[in-house]
Amino acid sequence: MTKHILTVDQFDVGEVERLFQMSDEINQKIDQKREKELLRTLPGNILFSFFCEESTRTRFSFETAGMLLGMHVIGTENAKKFSSMVKGESLRHSIRTMCELRANAIVLRHSTEGSAKEAAEIADPYGVSILNAGDGKGEHPSQALLDIYTIRNSFDKLENLAVACGGDLANGRTVRSLVRMLSSYDDISFRFFSPRELQMKQDVLDHLEKHGKRWRVCKTMEEALKGADVIYWTRSQLERFTSWQKIGRYFRALFAGNGKYIIGKHEMETWVKPDAILMHPLPIKDEIEAGVDNDSRSKYFEQVKNGLLVRMALLKYCLQ
Ligand code: NCD
């Protein structure tokens, strides 16, 4: 059976922990010259990385993951411009082409929700794995896994945590995937803090209700941050807004005036617990001040580091 990574809903807690144990093992080897060689367990396998939307971390980290596993990696930096997409080719034909070229796995980022699932329907009969690297406003499962891996390593547990999510919760696929996936763990509660127009969408809230999770919408930064164990902040996803007028309105709602949604040194000192962690999927625009980067509670570059381990584990999970 061909394995794909399409949505966080496909994993149960046990499977996630097995992936994390694989990531731990990779972590022990990755910085040692001799041990690193032992990681090359997928030699000769071909990985296509097909990115139809901008990316720095996800693309580099999947491509590095493939290389460290000994795979051949072929990528387009901007498929929207440098592939036949520009000539109007359908996603289905692009995917089929990569399958015919003997791909073993395809990492796909696309602006349309559901595109990874559509690609998997094409690739499945070929035995080619699709890894969803972000499908529009939909999901970003590898990011949710690396985020949860970071939380697990920071607290040594994944239960009994208060999670505050802020920024653009309506359009941010990372935070949507994270909240969905965390709802499988016991005694996790959520606080959401965003402009009214950018609130967490109903499908995620329904998912929380279904899993009996507590959540509330906060009116102030103080209410969101005080007492939270995990703070997960996001940028406004301007590229998803449909008109410039809206962009202006939302942007002002997020950042103008008193900087209602910006976390700076003052917020860290006043409201964030000493043992809390501050996470962000990156890129950060204005929503976290640069002065916070070196606060020991800021984990966003640790998330990047963990992303490589988790994505190596995901490629192994799909292909071995
Ligand atoms: C995110 C994405 O593309 O969804 N970036 C990432 O993959 N780490 C978040 C974002 O762009 O805001």
Tab-separated table of C-alpha atoms and ligand atoms in Angstrom:
chain	number	residue	atom	x	y	z
A	1	MET	CA	0.000	0.000	0.000
A	2	THR	CA	1.361	3.410	-0.936
A	3	LYS	CA	1.774	5.734	2.025
A	4	HIS	CA	1.022	9.423	1.680
A	5	ILE	CA	1.160	12.341	4.112
A	6	LEU	CA	-1.971	14.331	3.370
A	7	THR	CA	-3.652	15.420	6.591
A	8	VAL	CA	-3.028	15.369	10.322
A	9	ASP	CA	-6.219	13.351	10.732
A	10	GLN	CA	-4.515	10.255	9.264
A	11	PHE	CA	-2.293	9.785	12.346
A	12	ASP	CA	-3.158	8.415	15.750
A	13	VAL	CA	-1.211	9.250	18.882
A	14	GLY	CA	0.761	5.987	18.798
A	15	GLU	CA	1.862	6.519	15.222
A	16	VAL	CA	2.923	10.079	15.993
A	17	GLU	CA	5.037	8.855	18.898
A	18	ARG	CA	6.709	6.252	16.651
A	19	LEU	CA	7.557	9.023	14.169
A	20	PHE	CA	8.997	11.070	17.025
A	21	GLN	CA	11.118	8.144	18.186
A	22	MET	CA	12.465	7.847	14.639
A	23	SER	CA	13.203	11.580	14.751
A	24	ASP	CA	15.029	11.123	18.090
A	25	GLU	CA	17.173	8.369	16.572
A	26	ILE	CA	17.994	10.518	13.552
A	27	ASN	CA	18.906	13.362	15.904
A	28	GLN	CA	21.457	11.174	17.656
A	29	LYS	CA	23.187	10.394	14.371
A	30	ILE	CA	22.889	13.549	12.329
A	31	ASP	CA	25.813	15.486	13.780
A	32	GLN	CA	28.311	12.643	13.871
A	33	LYS	CA	30.289	12.024	10.729
A	34	ARG	CA	30.320	8.221	10.842
A	35	GLU	CA	26.802	7.810	12.131
A	36	LYS	CA	25.513	10.266	9.536
A	37	GLU	CA	26.503	7.822	6.797
A	38	LEU	CA	24.167	5.267	8.377
A	39	LEU	CA	21.259	7.602	7.745
A	40	ARG	CA	21.588	7.112	3.988
A	41	THR	CA	18.926	4.430	3.928
A	42	LEU	CA	17.084	5.511	0.775
A	43	PRO	CA	19.848	5.565	-1.862
A	44	GLY	CA	18.655	5.625	-5.440
A	45	ASN	CA	15.185	6.817	-4.483
A	46	ILE	CA	13.969	9.857	-6.367
A	47	LEU	CA	12.292	12.782	-4.632
A	48	PHE	CA	10.587	15.492	-6.674
A	49	SER	CA	9.896	18.700	-4.826
A	50	PHE	CA	7.139	20.567	-6.634
A	51	PHE	CA	6.479	23.919	-5.012
A	52	CYS	CA	3.790	26.040	-6.625
A	53	GLU	CA	3.889	28.561	-3.770
A	54	GLU	CA	6.798	30.336	-2.111
A	55	SER	CA	8.793	28.541	0.544
A	56	THR	CA	12.096	28.743	2.367
A	57	ARG	CA	11.978	26.302	5.253
A	58	THR	CA	9.618	23.599	4.076
A	59	ARG	CA	11.308	23.206	0.698
A	60	PHE	CA	14.877	23.382	1.981
A	61	SER	CA	14.124	21.072	4.852
A	62	PHE	CA	12.368	18.401	2.734
A	63	GLU	CA	15.144	18.600	0.133
A	64	THR	CA	17.882	18.393	2.771
A	65	ALA	CA	16.015	15.508	4.407
A	66	GLY	CA	15.972	13.656	1.076
A	67	MET	CA	19.669	14.279	0.489
A	68	LEU	CA	20.689	13.138	3.963
A	69	LEU	CA	18.748	9.913	3.354
A	70	GLY	CA	20.744	9.427	0.155
A	71	MET	CA	17.879	10.251	-2.232
A	72	HIS	CA	18.204	12.024	-5.563
A	73	VAL	CA	16.344	15.290	-5.192
A	74	ILE	CA	14.908	17.198	-8.141
A	75	GLY	CA	13.077	20.430	-7.425
A	76	THR	CA	11.460	23.463	-8.924
A	77	GLU	CA	12.049	26.610	-7.023
A	78	ASN	CA	8.879	28.150	-8.388
A	79	ALA	CA	6.694	25.732	-10.309
A	80	LYS	CA	4.201	28.506	-11.011
A	81	LYS	CA	6.847	30.161	-13.183
A	82	PHE	CA	9.314	27.468	-14.219
A	83	SER	CA	7.130	24.427	-14.892
A	84	SER	CA	4.461	23.745	-17.512
A	85	MET	CA	1.954	25.138	-15.025
A	86	VAL	CA	2.669	28.493	-16.653
A	87	LYS	CA	1.391	27.032	-19.936
A	88	GLY	CA	-1.791	25.919	-18.250
A	89	GLU	CA	-0.944	22.289	-17.506
A	90	SER	CA	-3.188	20.669	-14.903
A	91	LEU	CA	-1.816	19.431	-11.598
A	92	ARG	CA	-2.949	15.940	-12.551
A	93	HIS	CA	-0.743	15.916	-15.657
A	94	SER	CA	2.262	17.358	-13.809
A	95	ILE	CA	1.975	14.683	-11.127
A	96	ARG	CA	1.518	11.943	-13.688
A	97	THR	CA	4.645	13.127	-15.502
A	98	MET	CA	6.738	12.882	-12.324
A	99	CYS	CA	5.328	9.408	-11.683
A	100	GLU	CA	6.267	8.261	-15.189
A	101	LEU	CA	9.773	9.581	-14.524
A	102	ARG	CA	10.122	7.014	-11.721
A	103	ALA	CA	9.569	9.304	-8.744
A	104	ASN	CA	9.395	7.508	-5.414
A	105	ALA	CA	7.978	10.517	-3.592
A	106	ILE	CA	6.669	13.957	-4.479
A	107	VAL	CA	6.585	16.831	-2.013
A	108	LEU	CA	3.828	19.163	-3.129
A	109	ARG	CA	2.968	22.712	-2.124
A	110	HIS	CA	-0.001	24.213	-3.907
A	111	SER	CA	-2.401	27.113	-3.455
A	112	THR	CA	-5.557	24.987	-3.779
A	113	GLU	CA	-7.082	23.267	-0.785
A	114	GLY	CA	-7.383	19.544	-1.478
A	115	SER	CA	-4.597	19.522	-4.095
A	116	ALA	CA	-2.472	17.002	-2.180
A	117	LYS	CA	-5.395	14.605	-2.034
A	118	GLU	CA	-5.995	15.029	-5.740
A	119	ALA	CA	-2.293	14.373	-6.427
A	120	ALA	CA	-2.397	11.233	-4.280
A	121	GLU	CA	-5.245	9.838	-6.365
A	122	ILE	CA	-3.003	10.086	-9.436
A	123	ALA	CA	0.194	8.893	-7.744
A	124	ASP	CA	-1.241	6.025	-5.728
A	125	PRO	CA	-1.481	3.465	-8.560
A	126	TYR	CA	2.150	4.201	-9.431
A	127	GLY	CA	3.222	3.487	-5.841
A	128	VAL	CA	4.470	7.077	-5.512
A	129	SER	CA	4.047	8.839	-2.150
A	130	ILE	CA	2.643	12.359	-1.970
A	131	LEU	CA	3.734	14.542	0.929
A	132	ASN	CA	1.550	17.598	1.477
A	133	ALA	CA	3.788	20.624	2.067
A	134	GLY	CA	0.803	22.975	2.357
A	135	ASP	CA	-2.393	23.050	0.293
A	136	GLY	CA	-3.798	26.573	0.262
A	137	LYS	CA	-5.710	27.369	3.434
A	138	GLY	CA	-6.077	23.647	4.070
A	139	GLU	CA	-3.365	21.770	5.936
A	140	HIS	CA	0.344	21.545	6.614
A	141	PRO	CA	0.787	18.171	8.293
A	142	SER	CA	4.600	18.009	8.390
A	143	GLN	CA	4.640	21.424	10.095
A	144	ALA	CA	2.100	20.267	12.704
A	145	LEU	CA	4.250	17.226	13.418
A	146	LEU	CA	7.438	19.240	13.844
A	147	ASP	CA	5.551	21.725	16.027
A	148	ILE	CA	4.236	18.960	18.267
A	149	TYR	CA	7.677	17.323	18.354
A	150	THR	CA	9.043	20.671	19.603
A	151	ILE	CA	6.347	20.879	22.304
A	152	ARG	CA	7.000	17.278	23.373
A	153	ASN	CA	10.743	17.914	23.657
A	154	SER	CA	10.223	21.136	25.608
A	155	PHE	CA	7.787	19.744	28.191
A	156	ASP	CA	8.497	16.022	28.100
A	157	LYS	CA	4.762	15.511	27.698
A	158	LEU	CA	1.886	16.383	25.438
A	159	GLU	CA	-0.911	16.424	27.959
A	160	ASN	CA	-2.262	19.012	30.309
A	161	LEU	CA	-1.156	22.111	28.415
A	162	ALA	CA	-2.779	25.476	27.779
A	163	VAL	CA	-2.142	26.567	24.203
A	164	ALA	CA	-2.597	30.182	23.053
A	165	CYS	CA	-2.863	30.758	19.303
A	166	GLY	CA	-2.771	34.244	17.839
A	167	GLY	CA	-2.691	36.175	14.559
A	168	ASP	CA	-4.372	35.050	11.362
A	169	LEU	CA	-6.148	31.914	12.529
A	170	ALA	CA	-8.601	31.868	9.628
A	171	ASN	CA	-6.041	31.507	6.869
A	172	GLY	CA	-3.001	30.003	8.581
A	173	ARG	CA	-2.824	26.339	7.603
A	174	THR	CA	-0.098	25.560	10.142
A	175	VAL	CA	-2.152	26.634	13.130
A	176	ARG	CA	-5.223	24.858	11.763
A	177	SER	CA	-3.305	21.598	11.434
A	178	LEU	CA	-1.643	22.038	14.815
A	179	VAL	CA	-4.898	22.595	16.706
A	180	ARG	CA	-6.575	19.650	14.987
A	181	MET	CA	-3.702	17.361	15.800
A	182	LEU	CA	-3.262	18.498	19.416
A	183	SER	CA	-6.900	17.762	20.069
A	184	SER	CA	-5.981	14.058	20.208
A	185	TYR	CA	-4.098	14.607	23.468
A	186	ASP	CA	-5.635	14.684	26.939
A	187	ASP	CA	-6.418	17.806	28.863
A	188	ILE	CA	-5.288	20.337	26.290
A	189	SER	CA	-7.110	23.653	26.216
A	190	PHE	CA	-6.939	26.457	23.675
A	191	ARG	CA	-7.221	30.250	23.687
A	192	PHE	CA	-7.612	32.059	20.381
A	193	PHE	CA	-6.678	35.700	19.889
A	194	SER	CA	-7.195	37.353	16.498
A	195	PRO	CA	-9.161	40.124	14.786
A	196	ARG	CA	-12.791	39.159	14.396
A	197	GLU	CA	-12.393	38.634	10.640
A	198	LEU	CA	-9.470	36.267	11.116
A	199	GLN	CA	-10.875	34.000	13.791
A	200	MET	CA	-10.379	30.245	13.843
A	201	LYS	CA	-12.789	28.656	11.369
A	202	GLN	CA	-15.819	26.638	12.344
A	203	ASP	CA	-14.495	23.289	11.006
A	204	VAL	CA	-11.617	23.390	13.503
A	205	LEU	CA	-13.885	24.522	16.343
A	206	ASP	CA	-16.273	21.656	15.531
A	207	HIS	CA	-13.307	19.274	15.653
A	208	LEU	CA	-12.436	20.563	19.131
A	209	GLU	CA	-16.018	20.140	20.291
A	210	LYS	CA	-16.062	16.605	18.918
A	211	HIS	CA	-12.955	15.779	20.924
A	212	GLY	CA	-14.311	17.436	24.057
A	213	LYS	CA	-11.598	20.082	24.165
A	214	ARG	CA	-12.009	23.396	25.972
A	215	TRP	CA	-11.436	26.565	23.955
A	216	ARG	CA	-12.193	30.252	24.249
A	217	VAL	CA	-11.759	33.433	22.265
A	218	CYS	CA	-9.699	36.093	24.061
A	219	LYS	CA	-10.285	39.823	23.868
A	220	THR	CA	-6.823	40.958	24.935
A	221	MET	CA	-3.236	39.862	24.564
A	222	GLU	CA	-2.980	39.652	28.335
A	223	GLU	CA	-5.874	37.220	28.516
A	224	ALA	CA	-4.326	35.072	25.790
A	225	LEU	CA	-0.760	34.946	27.106
A	226	LYS	CA	-1.197	34.828	30.893
A	227	GLY	CA	-0.935	31.262	32.144
A	228	ALA	CA	-0.370	29.758	28.673
A	229	ASP	CA	2.226	26.991	28.367
A	230	VAL	CA	2.521	27.129	24.597
A	231	ILE	CA	2.140	30.344	22.618
A	232	TYR	CA	1.787	29.812	18.877
A	233	TRP	CA	1.847	33.053	16.890
A	234	THR	CA	1.236	33.481	13.173
A	235	ARG	CA	1.593	36.164	10.501
A	236	SER	CA	-1.333	37.548	8.519
A	237	GLN	CA	-1.563	35.510	5.333
A	238	LEU	CA	-1.856	38.494	3.009
A	239	GLU	CA	-1.520	36.318	-0.091
A	240	ARG	CA	-4.839	34.650	0.762
A	241	PHE	CA	-6.830	37.879	0.967
A	242	THR	CA	-8.947	38.604	-2.027
A	243	SER	CA	-8.783	42.378	-2.379
A	244	TRP	CA	-6.370	45.171	-1.555
A	245	GLN	CA	-9.070	46.890	0.433
A	246	LYS	CA	-9.395	43.856	2.645
A	247	ILE	CA	-5.635	43.590	2.980
A	248	GLY	CA	-5.502	47.146	4.280
A	249	ARG	CA	-8.326	46.532	6.726
A	250	TYR	CA	-6.950	43.274	8.133
A	251	PHE	CA	-3.429	44.581	8.244
A	252	ARG	CA	-4.559	47.547	10.294
A	253	ALA	CA	-6.605	45.248	12.490
A	254	LEU	CA	-3.533	43.126	13.170
A	255	PHE	CA	-0.716	45.563	13.530
A	256	ALA	CA	-1.701	49.214	13.557
A	257	GLY	CA	-2.428	51.488	16.498
A	258	ASN	CA	-1.276	49.996	19.739
A	259	GLY	CA	0.172	46.936	18.017
A	260	LYS	CA	-2.497	44.792	19.577
A	261	TYR	CA	-1.173	41.531	18.143
A	262	ILE	CA	2.570	42.162	18.353
A	263	ILE	CA	4.635	40.234	20.895
A	264	GLY	CA	7.638	42.206	22.073
A	265	LYS	CA	9.930	42.238	25.097
A	266	HIS	CA	7.275	43.972	27.165
A	267	GLU	CA	4.702	41.214	26.545
A	268	MET	CA	7.310	38.511	27.216
A	269	GLU	CA	8.310	40.115	30.494
A	270	THR	CA	4.836	40.995	31.688
A	271	TRP	CA	2.592	38.101	30.690
A	272	VAL	CA	4.538	35.086	29.462
A	273	LYS	CA	5.337	32.469	32.105
A	274	PRO	CA	9.035	31.738	32.708
A	275	ASP	CA	8.535	28.121	31.646
A	276	ALA	CA	6.270	28.823	28.644
A	277	ILE	CA	7.446	28.487	25.053
A	278	LEU	CA	6.871	30.879	22.155
A	279	MET	CA	6.467	29.213	18.767
A	280	HIS	CA	5.959	30.463	15.211
A	281	PRO	CA	5.975	28.509	11.939
A	282	LEU	CA	7.973	31.351	10.316
A	283	PRO	CA	8.256	33.557	8.365
A	284	ILE	CA	7.717	36.303	10.938
A	285	LYS	CA	6.677	39.641	9.527
A	286	ASP	CA	5.889	42.156	12.292
A	287	GLU	CA	3.955	40.064	14.780
A	288	ILE	CA	6.986	39.202	16.936
A	289	GLU	CA	9.655	41.822	17.549
A	290	ALA	CA	13.243	40.904	16.677
A	291	GLY	CA	14.294	41.562	20.276
A	292	VAL	CA	12.435	38.419	21.321
A	293	ASP	CA	14.456	36.059	19.067
A	294	ASN	CA	17.112	35.360	21.672
A	295	ASP	CA	14.741	34.930	24.609
A	296	SER	CA	15.285	31.363	25.845
A	297	ARG	CA	11.527	30.773	25.563
A	298	SER	CA	11.515	31.476	21.808
A	299	LYS	CA	11.565	28.156	19.996
A	300	TYR	CA	11.062	29.068	16.351
A	301	PHE	CA	14.561	28.161	15.223
A	302	GLU	CA	14.370	24.966	17.217
A	303	GLN	CA	11.214	24.232	15.213
A	304	VAL	CA	13.277	24.667	12.032
A	305	LYS	CA	15.935	22.270	13.349
A	306	ASN	CA	13.304	19.737	14.343
A	307	GLY	CA	11.653	20.065	10.938
A	308	LEU	CA	14.591	18.376	9.280
A	309	LEU	CA	14.462	15.408	11.668
A	310	VAL	CA	10.717	14.967	11.415
A	311	ARG	CA	10.745	15.223	7.611
A	312	MET	CA	13.479	12.616	7.407
A	313	ALA	CA	11.316	10.385	9.583
A	314	LEU	CA	8.314	11.049	7.318
A	315	LEU	CA	10.226	10.109	4.164
A	316	LYS	CA	11.417	6.914	5.842
A	317	TYR	CA	7.871	6.176	7.023
A	318	CYS	CA	6.578	6.530	3.457
A	319	LEU	CA	9.326	4.730	1.599
A	320	GLN	CA	10.753	2.009	3.827
B	1	NCD	C1	3.989	28.497	6.710
B	1	NCD	C2	3.196	28.152	5.486
B	1	NCD	O1	3.699	28.218	4.360
B	1	NCD	O2	2.051	27.785	5.677
B	1	NCD	N1	5.360	28.475	6.537
B	1	NCD	C3	5.991	27.281	6.733
B	1	NCD	O3	5.806	26.355	5.982
B	1	NCD	N2	6.755	27.165	7.817
B	1	NCD	C4	3.507	29.673	7.449
B	1	NCD	C5	3.390	30.980	6.733
B	1	NCD	O4	3.726	31.120	5.575
B	1	NCD	O5	2.935	31.909	7.393
